[in-house]
Short mmCIF file of C-alpha atoms in Angstrom, two decimals:
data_model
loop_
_atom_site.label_atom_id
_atom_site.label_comp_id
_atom_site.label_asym_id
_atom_site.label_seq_id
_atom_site.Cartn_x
_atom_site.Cartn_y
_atom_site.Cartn_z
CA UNK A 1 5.26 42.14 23.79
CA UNK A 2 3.72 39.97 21.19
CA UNK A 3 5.75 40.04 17.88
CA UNK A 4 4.45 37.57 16.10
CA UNK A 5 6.74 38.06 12.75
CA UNK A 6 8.93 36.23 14.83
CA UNK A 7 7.12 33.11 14.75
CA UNK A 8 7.98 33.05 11.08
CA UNK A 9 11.29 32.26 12.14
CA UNK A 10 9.65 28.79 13.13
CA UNK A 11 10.34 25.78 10.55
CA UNK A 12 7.27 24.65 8.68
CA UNK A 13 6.72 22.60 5.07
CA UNK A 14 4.12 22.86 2.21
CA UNK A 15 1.90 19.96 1.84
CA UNK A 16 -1.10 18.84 1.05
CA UNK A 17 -3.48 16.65 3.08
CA UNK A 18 -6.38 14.61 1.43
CA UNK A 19 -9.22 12.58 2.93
CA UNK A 20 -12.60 11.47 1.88
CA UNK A 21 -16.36 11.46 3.07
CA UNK A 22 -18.25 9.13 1.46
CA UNK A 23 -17.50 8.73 -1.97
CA UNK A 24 -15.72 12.46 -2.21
CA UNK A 25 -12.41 13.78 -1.98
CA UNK A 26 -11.42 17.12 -0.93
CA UNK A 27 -7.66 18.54 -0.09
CA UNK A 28 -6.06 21.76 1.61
CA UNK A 29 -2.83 23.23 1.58
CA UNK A 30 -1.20 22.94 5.39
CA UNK A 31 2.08 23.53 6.98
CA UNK A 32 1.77 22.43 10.00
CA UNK A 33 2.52 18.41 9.91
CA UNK A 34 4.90 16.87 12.10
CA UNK A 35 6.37 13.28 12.93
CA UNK A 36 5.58 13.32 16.60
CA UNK A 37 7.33 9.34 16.99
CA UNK A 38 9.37 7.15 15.68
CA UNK A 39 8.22 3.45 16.87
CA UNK A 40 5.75 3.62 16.18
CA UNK A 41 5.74 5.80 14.01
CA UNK A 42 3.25 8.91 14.88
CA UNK A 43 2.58 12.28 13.01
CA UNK A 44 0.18 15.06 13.66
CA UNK A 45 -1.34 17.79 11.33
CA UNK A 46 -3.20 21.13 12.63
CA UNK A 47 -6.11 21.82 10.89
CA UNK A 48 -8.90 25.11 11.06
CA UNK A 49 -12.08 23.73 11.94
CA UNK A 50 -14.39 25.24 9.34
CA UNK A 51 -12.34 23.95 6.70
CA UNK A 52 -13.63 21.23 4.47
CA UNK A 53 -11.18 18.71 4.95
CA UNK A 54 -11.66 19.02 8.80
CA UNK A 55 -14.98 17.67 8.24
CA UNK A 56 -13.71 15.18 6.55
CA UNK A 57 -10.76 13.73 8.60
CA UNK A 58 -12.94 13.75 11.43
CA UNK A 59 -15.66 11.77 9.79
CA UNK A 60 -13.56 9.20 7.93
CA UNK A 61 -10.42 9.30 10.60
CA UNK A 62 -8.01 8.85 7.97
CA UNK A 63 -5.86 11.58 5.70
CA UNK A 64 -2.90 11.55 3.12
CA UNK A 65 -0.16 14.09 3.24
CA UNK A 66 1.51 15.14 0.02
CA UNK A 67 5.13 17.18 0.15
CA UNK A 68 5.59 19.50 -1.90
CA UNK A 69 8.51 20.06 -4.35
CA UNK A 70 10.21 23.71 -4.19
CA UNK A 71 9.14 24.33 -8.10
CA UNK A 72 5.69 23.66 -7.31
CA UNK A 73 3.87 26.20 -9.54
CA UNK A 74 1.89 29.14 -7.42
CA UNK A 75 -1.53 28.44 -8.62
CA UNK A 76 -1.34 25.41 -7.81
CA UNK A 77 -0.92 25.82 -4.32
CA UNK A 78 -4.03 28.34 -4.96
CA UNK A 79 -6.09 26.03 -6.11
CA UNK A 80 -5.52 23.53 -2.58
CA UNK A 81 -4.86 26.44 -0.73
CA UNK A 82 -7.53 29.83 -1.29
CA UNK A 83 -10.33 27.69 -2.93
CA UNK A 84 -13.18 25.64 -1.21
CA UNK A 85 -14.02 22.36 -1.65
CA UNK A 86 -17.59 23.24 -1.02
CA UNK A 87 -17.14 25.30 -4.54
CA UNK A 88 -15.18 23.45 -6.84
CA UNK A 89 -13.92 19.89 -7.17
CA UNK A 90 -10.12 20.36 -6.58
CA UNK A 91 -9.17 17.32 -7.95
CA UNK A 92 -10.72 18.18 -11.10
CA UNK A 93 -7.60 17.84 -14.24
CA UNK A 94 -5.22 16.91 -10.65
CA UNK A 95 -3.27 13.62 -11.16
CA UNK A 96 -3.96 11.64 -7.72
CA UNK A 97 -4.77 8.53 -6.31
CA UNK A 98 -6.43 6.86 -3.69
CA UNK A 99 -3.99 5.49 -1.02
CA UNK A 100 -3.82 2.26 0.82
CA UNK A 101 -6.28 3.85 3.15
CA UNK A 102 -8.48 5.52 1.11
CA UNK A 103 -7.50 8.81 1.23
CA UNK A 104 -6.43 11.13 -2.35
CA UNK A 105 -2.46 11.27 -2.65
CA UNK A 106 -1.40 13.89 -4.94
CA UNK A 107 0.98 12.96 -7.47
CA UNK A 108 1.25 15.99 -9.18
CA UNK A 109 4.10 18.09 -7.84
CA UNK A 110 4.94 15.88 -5.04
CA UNK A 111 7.73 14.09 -3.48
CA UNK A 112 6.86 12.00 -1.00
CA UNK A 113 3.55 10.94 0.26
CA UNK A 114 2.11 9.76 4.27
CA UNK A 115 -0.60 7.82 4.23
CA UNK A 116 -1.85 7.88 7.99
CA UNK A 117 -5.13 6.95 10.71
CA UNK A 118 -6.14 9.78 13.09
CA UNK A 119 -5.92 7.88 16.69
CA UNK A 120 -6.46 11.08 18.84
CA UNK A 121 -8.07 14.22 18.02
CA UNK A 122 -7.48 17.69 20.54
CA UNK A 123 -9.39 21.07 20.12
CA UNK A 124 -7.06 23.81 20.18
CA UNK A 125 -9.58 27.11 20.56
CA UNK A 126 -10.31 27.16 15.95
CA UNK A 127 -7.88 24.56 14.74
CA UNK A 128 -7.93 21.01 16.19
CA UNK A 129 -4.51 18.79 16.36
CA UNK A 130 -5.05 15.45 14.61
CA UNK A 131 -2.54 12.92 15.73
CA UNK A 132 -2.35 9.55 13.91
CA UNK A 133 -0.31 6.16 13.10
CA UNK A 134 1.89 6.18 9.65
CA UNK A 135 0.25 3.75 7.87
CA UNK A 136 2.19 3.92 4.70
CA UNK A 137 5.14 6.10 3.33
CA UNK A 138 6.96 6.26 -0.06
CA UNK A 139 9.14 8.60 -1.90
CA UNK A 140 7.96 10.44 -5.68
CA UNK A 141 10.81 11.66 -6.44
CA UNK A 142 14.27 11.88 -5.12
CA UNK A 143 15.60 14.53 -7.22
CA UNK A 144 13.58 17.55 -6.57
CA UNK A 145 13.87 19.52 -3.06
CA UNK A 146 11.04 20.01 -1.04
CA UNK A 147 9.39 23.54 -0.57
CA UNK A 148 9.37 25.34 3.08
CA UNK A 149 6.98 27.49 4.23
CA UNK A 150 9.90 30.37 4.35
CA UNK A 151 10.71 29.95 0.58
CA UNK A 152 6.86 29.78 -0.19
CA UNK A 153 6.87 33.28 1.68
CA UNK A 154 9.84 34.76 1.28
CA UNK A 155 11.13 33.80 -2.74
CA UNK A 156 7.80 32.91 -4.10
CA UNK A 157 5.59 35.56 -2.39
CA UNK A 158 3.40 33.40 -1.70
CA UNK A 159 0.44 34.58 1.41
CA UNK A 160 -1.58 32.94 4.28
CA UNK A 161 -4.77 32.05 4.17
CA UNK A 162 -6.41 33.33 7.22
CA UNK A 163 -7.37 29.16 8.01
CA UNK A 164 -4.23 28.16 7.95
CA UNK A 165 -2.49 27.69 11.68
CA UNK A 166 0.42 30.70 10.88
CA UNK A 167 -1.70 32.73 9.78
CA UNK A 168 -1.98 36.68 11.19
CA UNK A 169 -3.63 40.14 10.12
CA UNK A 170 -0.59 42.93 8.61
CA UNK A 171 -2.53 45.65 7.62
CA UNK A 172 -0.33 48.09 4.88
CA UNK A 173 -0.67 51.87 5.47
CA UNK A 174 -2.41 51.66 1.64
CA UNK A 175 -4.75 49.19 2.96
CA UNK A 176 -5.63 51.87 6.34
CA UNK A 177 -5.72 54.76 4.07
CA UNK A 178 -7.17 53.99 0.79
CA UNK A 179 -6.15 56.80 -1.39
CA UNK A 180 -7.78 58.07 -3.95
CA UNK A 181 -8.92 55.84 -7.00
CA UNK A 182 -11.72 56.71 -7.36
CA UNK A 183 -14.63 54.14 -8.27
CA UNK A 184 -12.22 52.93 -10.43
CA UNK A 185 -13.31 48.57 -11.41
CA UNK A 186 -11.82 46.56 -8.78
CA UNK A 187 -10.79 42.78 -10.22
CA UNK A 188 -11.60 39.06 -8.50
CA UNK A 189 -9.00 36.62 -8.40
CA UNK A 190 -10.84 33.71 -9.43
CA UNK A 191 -7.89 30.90 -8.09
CA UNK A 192 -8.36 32.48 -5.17
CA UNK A 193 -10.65 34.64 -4.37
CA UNK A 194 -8.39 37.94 -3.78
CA UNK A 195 -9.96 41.43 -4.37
CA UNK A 196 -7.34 43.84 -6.56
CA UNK A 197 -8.59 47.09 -5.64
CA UNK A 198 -7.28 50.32 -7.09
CA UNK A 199 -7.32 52.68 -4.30
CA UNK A 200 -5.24 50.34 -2.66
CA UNK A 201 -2.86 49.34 -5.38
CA UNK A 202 -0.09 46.31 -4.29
CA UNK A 203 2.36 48.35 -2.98
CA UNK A 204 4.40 45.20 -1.93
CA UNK A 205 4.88 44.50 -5.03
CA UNK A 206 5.71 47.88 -6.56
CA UNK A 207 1.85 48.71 -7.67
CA UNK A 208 0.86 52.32 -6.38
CA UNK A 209 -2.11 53.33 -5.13
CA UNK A 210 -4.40 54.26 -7.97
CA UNK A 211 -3.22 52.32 -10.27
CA UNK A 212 -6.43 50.53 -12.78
CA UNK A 213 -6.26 47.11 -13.31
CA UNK A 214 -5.90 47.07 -16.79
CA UNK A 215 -2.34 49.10 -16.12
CA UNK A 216 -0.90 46.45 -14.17
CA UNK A 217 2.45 45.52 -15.72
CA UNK A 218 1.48 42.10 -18.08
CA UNK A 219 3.98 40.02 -16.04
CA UNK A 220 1.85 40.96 -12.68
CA UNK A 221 0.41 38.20 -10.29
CA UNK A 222 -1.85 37.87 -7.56
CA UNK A 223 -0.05 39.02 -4.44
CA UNK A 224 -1.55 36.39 -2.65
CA UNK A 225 -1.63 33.06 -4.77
CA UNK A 226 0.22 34.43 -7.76
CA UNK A 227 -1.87 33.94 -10.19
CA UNK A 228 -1.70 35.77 -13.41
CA UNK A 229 -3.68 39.06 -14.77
CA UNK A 230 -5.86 36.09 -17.32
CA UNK A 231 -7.04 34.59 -13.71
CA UNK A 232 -9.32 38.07 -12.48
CA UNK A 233 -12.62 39.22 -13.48
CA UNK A 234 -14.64 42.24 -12.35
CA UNK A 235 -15.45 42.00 -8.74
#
């Protein structure tokens, strides 16, 4: 049996890791970033191999990690975390700077930064395991907690990106029968990139099947990045 809700049960954070190419930044949300050592001291990170940053870290061999703080607001994380780098300049408005390294550290939002050099990279089937030496640590900001992966899921219903390393397919009875809307206009999140579709609704989140866009309750956000109604446009 392979129940894999039961590898939610497994501990993960929210960050974000930066690195350049070049002369150009680019950053994506990822929980999966680990101290692996402590003299020295080692960490490792599991990216998805399409992803923009991949290309990146393995070109430059270097990366930043950014922890995120437990109020850190949802689009936010959309922005690093459903949106390409290949279609928008993240860091765009995003208070950052370059690290010791070279690499973006976010400074928006974040407690505590890693600055770090890959020394080993391993292919894992569509996400590779970059291990690397700490080459610089500090702390933001003492006073604010930092967000896990279960809070980001289960408080702040927040989703998975299907890059990231945890994530896998639930498919909601709505989403296998699509009943009847109609043609009715289906919306475009534009943070990051979800399809609102009436036929299927959000019944997650109390939205039935059928229900038009332009009825969804004013206080109503993205299911998967949060984002609010102002953030859609016809699909």
């Amino acid at each position: 049996m392979l129940d894999l809700d039961s590898l939610f049960k497994l501990s993960y954070g929210m960050y974000i890791v930066g690195s350049k190419h070049e002369s150009r930044f680019n950053g994506c949300i990822v929980n999966t970033v680990f101290q692996i050592t402590p003299e020295p001291p080692m960490m490792a990170i599991s990216l998805n191999r399409q992803c923009l940053t991949h290309k990146y870290i393995s070109a430059s061999k270097i990366f930043a990690v950014s922890v995120l703080s437990q109020d850190t607001p949802m689009d936010f994380i959309g922005r690093f975390g459903f949106r390409s780098g290949r279609d928008i300049d993240k860091f765009e408005q995003i208070n950052y700077r370059p690290g010791q390294n070279g690499a973006p550290i976010i400074l928006d939002n974040t407690i505590t930064f890693i600055e770090a050099e890959v020394t080993e990279s391993i292919d894992v089937l569509t996400h590779t395991l970059f291990i690397a030496r700490i080459t610089a640590c500090e702390s933001v900001d003492n006073n604010k907690a930092p967000m896990s992966y279960a809070y980001y899921r289960d408080i702040r219903q927040g989703k998975t990106p299907e890059a990231a390393a945890t994530y896998h397919k639930v498919e909601s009875k709505a989403e296998t029968q699509k009943q009847g809307a109609g043609k009715m206009q289906k919306y475009k999140c534009l943070v990051c990139g979800y399809i609102y579709d009436p036929a299927v609704g959000d019944p997650e989140n109390g939205v039935k099947a059928g229900t038009a866009f332009e009825d969804l309750p004013a206080d109503w956000g993205c299911p998967r990045c949060r984002a609010g109604k102002d953030e859609f446009e016809p699909a």
